[in-house]
């Protein structure tokens, strides 16, 4: 019961923080694309 409540709290925190999370995902995906492109160009 306590762990279920804890997961609900974590879930609501994730929903509340979804804007910054999506921004972070956008930049990390962009960074990974740049790294991948750089890897293709150097090899």
Coordinates of C-alpha atoms in Angstrom, one line a residue:
X1 CA 0.0 0.0 0.0
X2 CA 2.8 2.4 0.9
X3 CA 4.8 1.6 -2.3
X4 CA 1.6 2.1 -4.4
X5 CA 1.2 5.6 -2.8
X6 CA 4.8 6.3 -3.5
X7 CA 4.5 5.4 -7.2
X8 CA 1.4 7.6 -7.5
X9 CA 3.4 10.5 -6.0
X10 CA 6.2 9.9 -8.5
X11 CA 3.7 9.7 -11.3
X12 CA 2.1 13.1 -10.5
X13 CA 5.6 14.6 -10.1
X14 CA 6.5 13.3 -13.6
X15 CA 3.3 14.7 -15.0
X16 CA 4.0 18.1 -13.4
X17 CA 7.6 18.1 -14.7
X18 CA 6.7 17.0 -18.2
X19 CA 7.5 20.3 -19.9
X20 CA 11.1 20.4 -18.7
X21 CA 11.4 16.7 -19.4
X22 CA 10.3 17.1 -23.0
X23 CA 12.7 20.0 -23.5
X24 CA 15.5 17.8 -22.1
X25 CA 14.5 14.9 -24.4
X26 CA 14.5 17.3 -27.4
X27 CA 18.0 18.5 -26.6
X28 CA 19.4 15.0 -25.9
X29 CA 17.9 13.7 -29.1
X30 CA 19.4 16.6 -31.0
X31 CA 22.8 16.0 -29.3
X32 CA 22.7 12.3 -30.2
X33 CA 21.9 13.1 -33.8
X34 CA 24.9 15.5 -33.9
X35 CA 27.2 12.8 -32.3
X36 CA 25.9 10.2 -34.8
X37 CA 26.4 12.5 -37.7
X38 CA 29.9 13.3 -36.5
X39 CA 30.7 9.6 -36.1
X40 CA 29.5 8.9 -39.7
X41 CA 31.7 11.8 -41.0
X42 CA 34.8 10.8 -39.2
X43 CA 34.7 7.1 -40.1

